[in-house]
Amino acid sequence: MLAASIYFILPAVLLVLGLPIFVVLVLTSLAAILLIAHVPVQAIQTYMFGSLDNFPLLAVPFFVLAGEIMGRGIATRVVTWVVSIIGGVRGSLAVTTVASSELFGAMAHTSVGTVVAIGRLLFPSLTKHGYSERFAVSLITSSGAVAVIIPPSISMILYAMTAQVSAIKLFTAGILPSIFIGIVDAIYVLVYARIKMVPLSSPARWKNIWVSTKEASWAIGTIVVIFGGIYGGVFTPTEAAGVAVVYSLFVAMVIYREVDLAELGRIMVSSVVLISQILIIVTGAGIYSWLMTTSGIPQNLIDAVSALHLPNWQTLLFVNVGLLIAGSFLEPPAAILILTPLLLPVVEAAGINALHFGIIMAVNLSIGLYMPPFGLNLFAARAIFNVPMGMIYRGVLPFIAINFAALLVITYVPAISMVLIGAVR
């Protein structure tokens, strides 16, 4: 009982009090060491710094830096390219928002960054072309969360590191689920546009497509370099992250000339801040996860679930609900680092593949980003669009419903995640 109080109730109380997540993890770990673990206090610093000694983790700062560089204009050109292609169909602008979020998320690797960029670019057009403010804000808020799922996602890198699975295979497993969610969202917005009789937008014109394609060719090359290099076996995800930085820097400074040395300095500072936030959570989660694992809690949880004799579908349903709740309070990196050591043994005991569970976790946490009351994207949208939070809460409910349905399909049809993995060497 004491162990459960320290590992679960204490961090929940500290989170409610508003402490940063890494402080919560360190204080909880310190309490566990002093009261129940009976290990030297020096173990905290040993395991905190030891958690950073992981080669795949090197991809995180590189992808963060590449995403910051791309967000200064490269990714925007890709969005403009998508806008020029999709047109002439009722609801095409909303579909463009979904497609643009997928592409921007693949390049910027951050959900909030995707909401900010897509919101600034497409929100005025959405409201101008007949979409209500509530729908436009909710669409952008929910679509931006796909950055957690679509590879090369930073959250996936952290899961691969924590679960000790191949990052390349996990990236591959995420391709079809992220596309599937995009298709589900696109169908919904098309139906919405037809029901609401949203006015038709300007049809696509070959001249505009050609101009935007030519303008975005170097930007599109970023996606080709990253994905082609990883899946072509040219380099590892970590190496791909480094190459992405070099390529995006070359395009931004030499080709488009939108980033000078002063702007590069600002990019470096903002990247360092974000990288520090991620890595300090990694260190705190490292000691917390080690203490919880050695305490025997995961094994006790496995035994408790096994004693219930639940069919796999019920086990997965309970896990999904728990992850959705956690995702509405915790950022995906923190949730992955904390919950993977706890839940992975449970689902593996039920016969669930670790790669498949990684996708299930990513989809859950992406929905959690716009789940009331504390989803991170909700507050980002509130700050960007300056609209009442209650309006955003009501607006995202349909997107939560349809994406939860998509989550259930991904959960109970593992082939969606696993079918492409056989093609990876």
Tab-separated table of C-alpha atoms in Angstrom:
chain	number	residue	atom	x	y	z
A	1	MET	CA	0.000	0.000	0.000
A	2	LEU	CA	2.867	2.358	0.867
A	3	ALA	CA	4.563	1.637	-2.470
A	4	ALA	CA	1.358	2.347	-4.428
A	5	SER	CA	0.875	5.588	-2.491
A	6	ILE	CA	4.402	6.771	-3.297
A	7	TYR	CA	4.559	5.700	-6.936
A	8	PHE	CA	1.045	6.722	-7.971
A	9	ILE	CA	-0.768	8.920	-5.438
A	10	LEU	CA	2.197	11.167	-4.571
A	11	PRO	CA	2.986	12.134	-8.198
A	12	ALA	CA	-0.710	12.723	-8.876
A	13	VAL	CA	-0.893	15.121	-5.913
A	14	LEU	CA	2.292	16.902	-6.997
A	15	LEU	CA	0.930	17.306	-10.532
A	16	VAL	CA	-2.297	18.785	-9.189
A	17	LEU	CA	-0.190	21.248	-7.202
A	18	GLY	CA	1.307	22.400	-10.497
A	19	LEU	CA	4.893	21.173	-10.169
A	20	PRO	CA	6.822	20.525	-13.395
A	21	ILE	CA	6.782	16.882	-14.411
A	22	PHE	CA	10.543	16.365	-13.965
A	23	VAL	CA	10.338	17.760	-10.404
A	24	VAL	CA	7.441	15.402	-9.708
A	25	LEU	CA	9.480	12.429	-10.939
A	26	VAL	CA	12.604	13.341	-8.950
A	27	LEU	CA	10.696	14.050	-5.713
A	28	THR	CA	8.740	10.802	-6.078
A	29	SER	CA	11.959	8.873	-6.687
A	30	LEU	CA	13.610	10.504	-3.676
A	31	ALA	CA	10.636	9.591	-1.477
A	32	ALA	CA	10.761	6.003	-2.747
A	33	ILE	CA	14.490	5.719	-2.012
A	34	LEU	CA	14.159	7.135	1.488
A	35	LEU	CA	11.038	5.210	2.497
A	36	ILE	CA	10.798	1.885	0.656
A	37	ALA	CA	13.592	1.191	-1.854
A	38	HIS	CA	16.530	1.029	0.592
A	39	VAL	CA	19.135	2.055	-1.949
A	40	PRO	CA	21.715	4.851	-1.665
A	41	VAL	CA	20.516	8.349	-2.511
A	42	GLN	CA	23.435	8.527	-4.961
A	43	ALA	CA	21.467	6.130	-7.161
A	44	ILE	CA	19.347	9.084	-8.265
A	45	GLN	CA	22.163	10.834	-10.094
A	46	THR	CA	23.573	7.544	-11.386
A	47	TYR	CA	20.363	6.465	-13.079
A	48	MET	CA	19.353	9.968	-14.135
A	49	PHE	CA	22.528	10.484	-16.125
A	50	GLY	CA	22.632	6.839	-17.153
A	51	SER	CA	19.243	7.239	-18.829
A	52	LEU	CA	20.843	9.734	-21.241
A	53	ASP	CA	23.529	7.247	-22.277
A	54	ASN	CA	21.489	5.896	-25.165
A	55	PHE	CA	22.491	6.221	-28.827
A	56	PRO	CA	18.947	6.433	-30.304
A	57	LEU	CA	18.303	9.371	-27.972
A	58	LEU	CA	20.775	11.428	-30.033
A	59	ALA	CA	18.108	11.654	-32.726
A	60	VAL	CA	15.893	13.797	-30.489
A	61	PRO	CA	17.993	17.001	-30.390
A	62	PHE	CA	18.776	16.699	-34.103
A	63	PHE	CA	15.119	16.270	-35.096
A	64	VAL	CA	14.096	19.134	-32.796
A	65	LEU	CA	16.672	21.418	-34.421
A	66	ALA	CA	15.681	20.286	-37.925
A	67	GLY	CA	12.029	20.930	-37.085
A	68	GLU	CA	12.788	24.445	-35.834
A	69	ILE	CA	14.696	25.227	-39.042
A	70	MET	CA	11.946	23.825	-41.262
A	71	GLY	CA	9.315	25.784	-39.379
A	72	ARG	CA	10.932	29.031	-40.546
A	73	GLY	CA	9.657	28.635	-44.113
A	74	ILE	CA	10.511	25.246	-45.558
A	75	ALA	CA	7.454	23.472	-44.153
A	76	THR	CA	5.211	26.422	-45.020
A	77	ARG	CA	6.071	25.972	-48.690
A	78	VAL	CA	4.978	22.342	-48.491
A	79	VAL	CA	1.654	23.447	-46.990
A	80	THR	CA	1.199	26.002	-49.780
A	81	TRP	CA	1.907	23.248	-52.294
A	82	VAL	CA	-0.821	21.064	-50.758
A	83	VAL	CA	-3.271	23.976	-50.835
A	84	SER	CA	-2.647	24.478	-54.562
A	85	ILE	CA	-3.316	20.816	-55.352
A	86	ILE	CA	-6.531	20.262	-53.402
A	87	GLY	CA	-9.325	22.485	-54.662
A	88	GLY	CA	-12.685	22.643	-56.360
A	89	VAL	CA	-14.390	20.178	-54.006
A	90	ARG	CA	-16.770	21.177	-51.242
A	91	GLY	CA	-14.696	20.810	-48.078
A	92	SER	CA	-11.362	20.836	-49.917
A	93	LEU	CA	-9.903	23.544	-47.676
A	94	ALA	CA	-10.650	21.474	-44.556
A	95	VAL	CA	-9.104	18.405	-46.218
A	96	THR	CA	-6.098	20.570	-47.057
A	97	THR	CA	-5.791	21.387	-43.348
A	98	VAL	CA	-5.697	17.683	-42.488
A	99	ALA	CA	-3.165	16.859	-45.218
A	100	SER	CA	-1.005	19.861	-44.372
A	101	SER	CA	-0.952	18.875	-40.705
A	102	GLU	CA	0.298	15.411	-41.629
A	103	LEU	CA	3.085	16.777	-43.812
A	104	PHE	CA	4.052	19.550	-41.407
A	105	GLY	CA	3.987	17.098	-38.492
A	106	ALA	CA	6.353	14.773	-40.349
A	107	MET	CA	8.771	17.665	-40.835
A	108	ALA	CA	8.452	19.607	-37.573
A	109	HIS	CA	7.938	16.604	-35.207
A	110	THR	CA	5.939	18.684	-32.721
A	111	SER	CA	2.191	18.815	-32.207
A	112	VAL	CA	2.012	22.329	-30.788
A	113	GLY	CA	4.318	23.601	-33.545
A	114	THR	CA	2.003	22.079	-36.129
A	115	VAL	CA	-1.042	23.743	-34.548
A	116	VAL	CA	0.733	27.100	-34.510
A	117	ALA	CA	2.007	26.916	-38.089
A	118	ILE	CA	-1.130	25.477	-39.694
A	119	GLY	CA	-3.317	27.783	-37.630
A	120	ARG	CA	-1.543	30.927	-38.728
A	121	LEU	CA	-1.531	29.837	-42.352
A	122	LEU	CA	-5.000	28.324	-42.843
A	123	PHE	CA	-7.272	29.649	-40.079
A	124	PRO	CA	-8.018	32.946	-41.874
A	125	SER	CA	-8.866	31.067	-45.094
A	126	LEU	CA	-11.093	28.573	-43.288
A	127	THR	CA	-13.202	31.270	-41.624
A	128	LYS	CA	-13.274	33.346	-44.813
A	129	HIS	CA	-14.599	30.419	-46.875
A	130	GLY	CA	-17.622	29.578	-44.751
A	131	TYR	CA	-16.340	27.449	-41.881
A	132	SER	CA	-17.389	28.502	-38.401
A	133	GLU	CA	-14.712	29.748	-36.045
A	134	ARG	CA	-15.379	26.848	-33.679
A	135	PHE	CA	-14.974	24.248	-36.421
A	136	ALA	CA	-11.809	25.854	-37.818
A	137	VAL	CA	-10.119	26.064	-34.412
A	138	SER	CA	-11.125	22.513	-33.482
A	139	LEU	CA	-9.983	21.098	-36.815
A	140	ILE	CA	-6.546	22.674	-36.503
A	141	THR	CA	-6.260	21.709	-32.819
A	142	SER	CA	-7.029	18.033	-33.461
A	143	SER	CA	-5.192	17.678	-36.780
A	144	GLY	CA	-1.956	18.970	-35.275
A	145	ALA	CA	-1.837	16.028	-32.878
A	146	VAL	CA	-0.935	13.672	-35.733
A	147	ALA	CA	2.694	14.786	-35.250
A	148	VAL	CA	2.855	12.290	-32.362
A	149	ILE	CA	2.037	9.389	-34.686
A	150	ILE	CA	3.508	10.200	-38.067
A	151	PRO	CA	7.181	9.236	-38.386
A	152	PRO	CA	9.808	10.293	-37.624
A	153	SER	CA	8.057	11.224	-34.381
A	154	ILE	CA	10.114	12.201	-31.338
A	155	SER	CA	7.603	10.338	-29.166
A	156	MET	CA	8.240	7.198	-31.210
A	157	ILE	CA	11.991	7.579	-30.718
A	158	LEU	CA	11.471	7.758	-26.957
A	159	TYR	CA	9.187	4.710	-27.039
A	160	ALA	CA	11.707	2.739	-29.113
A	161	MET	CA	14.408	3.637	-26.585
A	162	THR	CA	12.266	2.735	-23.564
A	163	ALA	CA	10.758	-0.452	-24.975
A	164	GLN	CA	14.033	-1.553	-26.609
A	165	VAL	CA	12.520	-2.011	-30.065
A	166	SER	CA	13.747	-0.982	-33.509
A	167	ALA	CA	13.041	2.682	-34.243
A	168	ILE	CA	12.958	1.975	-37.987
A	169	LYS	CA	10.360	-0.753	-37.533
A	170	LEU	CA	8.341	1.497	-35.251
A	171	PHE	CA	8.462	4.307	-37.814
A	172	THR	CA	7.299	1.864	-40.471
A	173	ALA	CA	4.483	0.636	-38.241
A	174	GLY	CA	3.278	4.223	-37.861
A	175	ILE	CA	2.910	4.967	-41.575
A	176	LEU	CA	-0.460	3.332	-42.266
A	177	PRO	CA	-2.101	4.297	-38.926
A	178	SER	CA	-1.202	7.972	-39.438
A	179	ILE	CA	-2.553	7.869	-42.999
A	180	PHE	CA	-5.667	6.038	-41.787
A	181	ILE	CA	-6.367	8.729	-39.180
A	182	GLY	CA	-5.889	11.403	-41.843
A	183	ILE	CA	-8.388	9.632	-44.111
A	184	VAL	CA	-10.929	9.314	-41.285
A	185	ASP	CA	-10.608	13.017	-40.486
A	186	ALA	CA	-10.832	13.938	-44.184
A	187	ILE	CA	-14.041	11.933	-44.628
A	188	TYR	CA	-15.568	13.612	-41.602
A	189	VAL	CA	-14.755	17.151	-42.765
A	190	LEU	CA	-16.065	16.380	-46.268
A	191	VAL	CA	-19.352	15.180	-44.782
A	192	TYR	CA	-19.455	18.214	-42.492
A	193	ALA	CA	-18.873	20.579	-45.421
A	194	ARG	CA	-21.647	18.961	-47.436
A	195	ILE	CA	-24.127	19.049	-44.539
A	196	LYS	CA	-23.320	22.687	-43.761
A	197	MET	CA	-23.202	23.535	-47.485
A	198	VAL	CA	-19.822	25.228	-47.166
A	199	PRO	CA	-19.154	27.257	-50.342
A	200	LEU	CA	-16.915	25.738	-52.992
A	201	SER	CA	-13.335	26.978	-52.990
A	202	SER	CA	-11.371	27.926	-56.074
A	203	PRO	CA	-10.606	24.904	-58.248
A	204	ALA	CA	-7.055	23.667	-58.616
A	205	ARG	CA	-5.248	25.163	-61.610
A	206	TRP	CA	-2.308	23.535	-63.325
A	207	LYS	CA	-0.461	26.828	-63.484
A	208	ASN	CA	-0.721	27.327	-59.714
A	209	ILE	CA	0.227	23.726	-59.055
A	210	TRP	CA	3.308	24.037	-61.245
A	211	VAL	CA	4.423	27.292	-59.595
A	212	SER	CA	3.926	25.968	-56.059
A	213	THR	CA	5.607	22.649	-56.904
A	214	LYS	CA	8.614	24.462	-58.321
A	215	GLU	CA	8.778	26.742	-55.296
A	216	ALA	CA	8.425	23.847	-52.848
A	217	SER	CA	10.697	21.352	-54.619
A	218	TRP	CA	13.629	21.857	-52.253
A	219	ALA	CA	11.280	21.743	-49.258
A	220	ILE	CA	9.696	18.498	-50.488
A	221	GLY	CA	13.226	17.167	-50.847
A	222	THR	CA	13.511	17.275	-47.052
A	223	ILE	CA	10.863	14.576	-46.763
A	224	VAL	CA	12.530	12.547	-49.517
A	225	VAL	CA	15.915	12.771	-47.820
A	226	ILE	CA	14.621	11.723	-44.397
A	227	PHE	CA	12.277	8.912	-45.423
A	228	GLY	CA	14.288	7.762	-48.415
A	229	GLY	CA	17.439	7.591	-46.340
A	230	ILE	CA	15.839	5.690	-43.458
A	231	TYR	CA	13.804	3.190	-45.445
A	232	GLY	CA	16.426	2.855	-48.143
A	233	GLY	CA	18.878	1.658	-45.528
A	234	VAL	CA	21.280	4.538	-46.215
A	235	PHE	CA	21.378	5.673	-42.595
A	236	THR	CA	19.856	5.049	-39.182
A	237	PRO	CA	17.158	7.305	-37.704
A	238	THR	CA	19.839	9.042	-35.641
A	239	GLU	CA	21.965	9.659	-38.718
A	240	ALA	CA	18.850	10.737	-40.622
A	241	ALA	CA	18.210	13.377	-37.972
A	242	GLY	CA	21.703	14.775	-38.450
A	243	VAL	CA	21.338	14.758	-42.235
A	244	ALA	CA	17.960	16.509	-41.883
A	245	VAL	CA	19.626	19.324	-39.946
A	246	VAL	CA	22.351	19.799	-42.560
A	247	TYR	CA	19.914	19.618	-45.494
A	248	SER	CA	17.314	21.936	-43.967
A	249	LEU	CA	20.000	24.411	-42.956
A	250	PHE	CA	21.367	24.438	-46.499
A	251	VAL	CA	17.909	24.948	-48.005
A	252	ALA	CA	16.900	27.647	-45.501
A	253	MET	CA	20.157	29.638	-45.677
A	254	VAL	CA	21.390	29.086	-49.234
A	255	ILE	CA	18.372	28.228	-51.413
A	256	TYR	CA	15.523	30.214	-49.851
A	257	ARG	CA	17.738	32.635	-47.897
A	258	GLU	CA	15.139	33.013	-45.162
A	259	VAL	CA	17.524	32.255	-42.307
A	260	ASP	CA	20.549	34.441	-41.609
A	261	LEU	CA	23.063	34.089	-38.799
A	262	ALA	CA	20.945	36.139	-36.388
A	263	GLU	CA	17.877	34.014	-37.099
A	264	LEU	CA	19.989	30.860	-36.797
A	265	GLY	CA	21.006	32.028	-33.317
A	266	ARG	CA	17.348	32.400	-32.326
A	267	ILE	CA	16.591	28.960	-33.773
A	268	MET	CA	19.428	27.441	-31.746
A	269	VAL	CA	18.179	29.045	-28.536
A	270	SER	CA	14.575	27.902	-29.013
A	271	SER	CA	15.815	24.409	-29.925
A	272	VAL	CA	18.001	24.195	-26.832
A	273	VAL	CA	15.059	25.166	-24.624
A	274	LEU	CA	12.832	22.467	-26.118
A	275	ILE	CA	15.589	19.842	-26.105
A	276	SER	CA	16.331	20.607	-22.459
A	277	GLN	CA	12.664	20.179	-21.557
A	278	ILE	CA	12.595	16.762	-23.189
A	279	LEU	CA	15.910	15.476	-21.842
A	280	ILE	CA	15.295	16.602	-18.276
A	281	ILE	CA	12.064	14.580	-18.357
A	282	VAL	CA	14.080	11.618	-19.699
A	283	THR	CA	16.452	11.839	-16.727
A	284	GLY	CA	13.646	12.068	-14.178
A	285	ALA	CA	11.739	9.227	-15.808
A	286	GLY	CA	14.896	7.108	-15.873
A	287	ILE	CA	15.216	6.861	-12.096
A	288	TYR	CA	11.437	6.676	-11.571
A	289	SER	CA	11.030	3.809	-14.050
A	290	TRP	CA	13.997	1.913	-12.586
A	291	LEU	CA	12.660	2.169	-9.045
A	292	MET	CA	9.139	1.188	-10.062
A	293	THR	CA	10.389	-1.783	-12.091
A	294	THR	CA	12.657	-3.094	-9.329
A	295	SER	CA	9.821	-2.682	-6.822
A	296	GLY	CA	7.917	-5.454	-8.571
A	297	ILE	CA	4.881	-3.292	-9.368
A	298	PRO	CA	4.760	-4.246	-13.082
A	299	GLN	CA	4.845	-7.948	-12.198
A	300	ASN	CA	2.157	-7.464	-9.561
A	301	LEU	CA	0.060	-5.652	-12.163
A	302	ILE	CA	0.539	-8.543	-14.607
A	303	ASP	CA	-0.536	-11.025	-11.934
A	304	ALA	CA	-3.591	-8.910	-11.059
A	305	VAL	CA	-4.682	-8.629	-14.693
A	306	SER	CA	-4.061	-12.346	-15.294
A	307	ALA	CA	-6.161	-13.212	-12.251
A	308	LEU	CA	-9.121	-11.413	-13.825
A	309	HIS	CA	-8.940	-13.727	-16.875
A	310	LEU	CA	-9.942	-10.916	-19.178
A	311	PRO	CA	-9.978	-11.497	-22.932
A	312	ASN	CA	-7.368	-9.492	-24.818
A	313	TRP	CA	-9.899	-7.036	-26.204
A	314	GLN	CA	-10.993	-6.033	-22.711
A	315	THR	CA	-7.400	-5.675	-21.534
A	316	LEU	CA	-6.642	-3.416	-24.482
A	317	LEU	CA	-9.815	-1.405	-23.893
A	318	PHE	CA	-8.845	-0.721	-20.275
A	319	VAL	CA	-5.319	0.199	-21.360
A	320	ASN	CA	-6.705	2.562	-24.015
A	321	VAL	CA	-8.958	4.334	-21.532
A	322	GLY	CA	-6.095	4.697	-19.077
A	323	LEU	CA	-3.791	6.107	-21.752
A	324	LEU	CA	-6.422	8.578	-22.922
A	325	ILE	CA	-6.823	9.891	-19.393
A	326	ALA	CA	-3.054	10.072	-18.884
A	327	GLY	CA	-2.623	11.764	-22.269
A	328	SER	CA	-4.982	14.554	-21.292
A	329	PHE	CA	-2.755	15.412	-18.317
A	330	LEU	CA	0.770	14.536	-19.483
A	331	GLU	CA	2.743	15.485	-22.560
A	332	PRO	CA	3.461	12.473	-24.821
A	333	PRO	CA	7.216	12.246	-24.014
A	334	ALA	CA	6.540	12.169	-20.269
A	335	ALA	CA	3.632	9.722	-20.609
A	336	ILE	CA	5.699	7.363	-22.765
A	337	LEU	CA	8.714	7.392	-20.451
A	338	ILE	CA	6.602	6.854	-17.333
A	339	LEU	CA	3.948	4.419	-18.560
A	340	THR	CA	5.838	2.193	-21.007
A	341	PRO	CA	7.765	0.273	-18.306
A	342	LEU	CA	4.496	-0.211	-16.426
A	343	LEU	CA	2.123	-1.174	-19.249
A	344	LEU	CA	4.361	-2.930	-21.766
A	345	PRO	CA	4.827	-6.067	-19.613
A	346	VAL	CA	1.062	-6.229	-19.136
A	347	VAL	CA	0.200	-6.123	-22.834
A	348	GLU	CA	3.083	-8.422	-23.773
A	349	ALA	CA	1.768	-10.935	-21.245
A	350	ALA	CA	-1.538	-10.703	-23.119
A	351	GLY	CA	0.265	-11.493	-26.389
A	352	ILE	CA	0.358	-7.960	-27.820
A	353	ASN	CA	3.395	-7.109	-29.959
A	354	ALA	CA	5.554	-4.308	-28.504
A	355	LEU	CA	5.639	-2.463	-31.845
A	356	HIS	CA	1.857	-2.612	-32.173
A	357	PHE	CA	1.492	-1.348	-28.613
A	358	GLY	CA	3.829	1.539	-29.445
A	359	ILE	CA	1.405	2.676	-32.142
A	360	ILE	CA	-1.582	2.194	-29.815
A	361	MET	CA	0.151	4.338	-27.203
A	362	ALA	CA	1.056	7.046	-29.727
A	363	VAL	CA	-2.520	7.280	-31.052
A	364	ASN	CA	-3.937	7.449	-27.526
A	365	LEU	CA	-1.549	10.197	-26.502
A	366	SER	CA	-2.228	12.144	-29.686
A	367	ILE	CA	-5.949	12.183	-28.845
A	368	GLY	CA	-5.083	13.150	-25.286
A	369	LEU	CA	-3.448	16.302	-26.610
A	370	TYR	CA	-6.869	17.753	-27.442
A	371	MET	CA	-8.961	16.027	-24.782
A	372	PRO	CA	-10.590	18.322	-22.234
A	373	PRO	CA	-9.780	19.586	-19.744
A	374	PHE	CA	-5.964	19.768	-19.899
A	375	GLY	CA	-4.874	18.656	-23.395
A	376	LEU	CA	-1.821	20.687	-24.386
A	377	ASN	CA	-3.144	21.558	-27.852
A	378	LEU	CA	-6.252	23.087	-26.296
A	379	PHE	CA	-4.193	25.685	-24.462
A	380	ALA	CA	-2.041	26.301	-27.534
A	381	ALA	CA	-5.187	26.960	-29.582
A	382	ARG	CA	-6.571	29.222	-26.864
A	383	ALA	CA	-3.392	31.302	-26.952
A	384	ILE	CA	-3.156	31.437	-30.753
A	385	PHE	CA	-6.764	32.113	-31.711
A	386	ASN	CA	-7.898	33.978	-28.576
A	387	VAL	CA	-11.234	32.167	-28.357
A	388	PRO	CA	-13.087	30.926	-25.257
A	389	MET	CA	-11.880	27.583	-23.940
A	390	GLY	CA	-15.456	26.343	-23.647
A	391	MET	CA	-15.924	26.825	-27.394
A	392	ILE	CA	-12.816	24.744	-28.099
A	393	TYR	CA	-14.001	22.028	-25.705
A	394	ARG	CA	-17.305	21.716	-27.564
A	395	GLY	CA	-15.672	21.887	-30.970
A	396	VAL	CA	-13.186	19.059	-30.448
A	397	LEU	CA	-15.772	16.542	-29.208
A	398	PRO	CA	-16.640	15.227	-32.720
A	399	PHE	CA	-12.937	14.838	-33.509
A	400	ILE	CA	-12.376	12.956	-30.254
A	401	ALA	CA	-15.256	10.622	-31.158
A	402	ILE	CA	-14.126	9.834	-34.698
A	403	ASN	CA	-10.482	9.470	-33.733
A	404	PHE	CA	-11.380	7.217	-30.819
A	405	ALA	CA	-13.231	5.048	-33.333
A	406	ALA	CA	-10.096	5.062	-35.494
A	407	LEU	CA	-8.056	4.129	-32.407
A	408	LEU	CA	-10.253	1.097	-31.794
A	409	VAL	CA	-9.800	-0.043	-35.397
A	410	ILE	CA	-6.009	0.369	-35.101
A	411	THR	CA	-6.050	-1.451	-31.747
A	412	TYR	CA	-8.099	-4.456	-32.840
A	413	VAL	CA	-6.773	-4.744	-36.400
A	414	PRO	CA	-3.031	-5.041	-35.752
A	415	ALA	CA	-2.351	-5.625	-39.451
A	416	ILE	CA	-2.762	-1.869	-40.021
A	417	SER	CA	0.380	-1.337	-37.958
A	418	MET	CA	2.244	-4.552	-38.678
A	419	VAL	CA	1.745	-5.267	-42.367
A	420	LEU	CA	4.588	-3.050	-43.586
A	421	ILE	CA	7.129	-4.226	-41.029
A	422	GLY	CA	7.905	-7.352	-43.009
A	423	ALA	CA	9.384	-5.119	-45.731
A	424	VAL	CA	11.992	-3.692	-43.333
A	425	ARG	CA	15.330	-5.446	-43.266
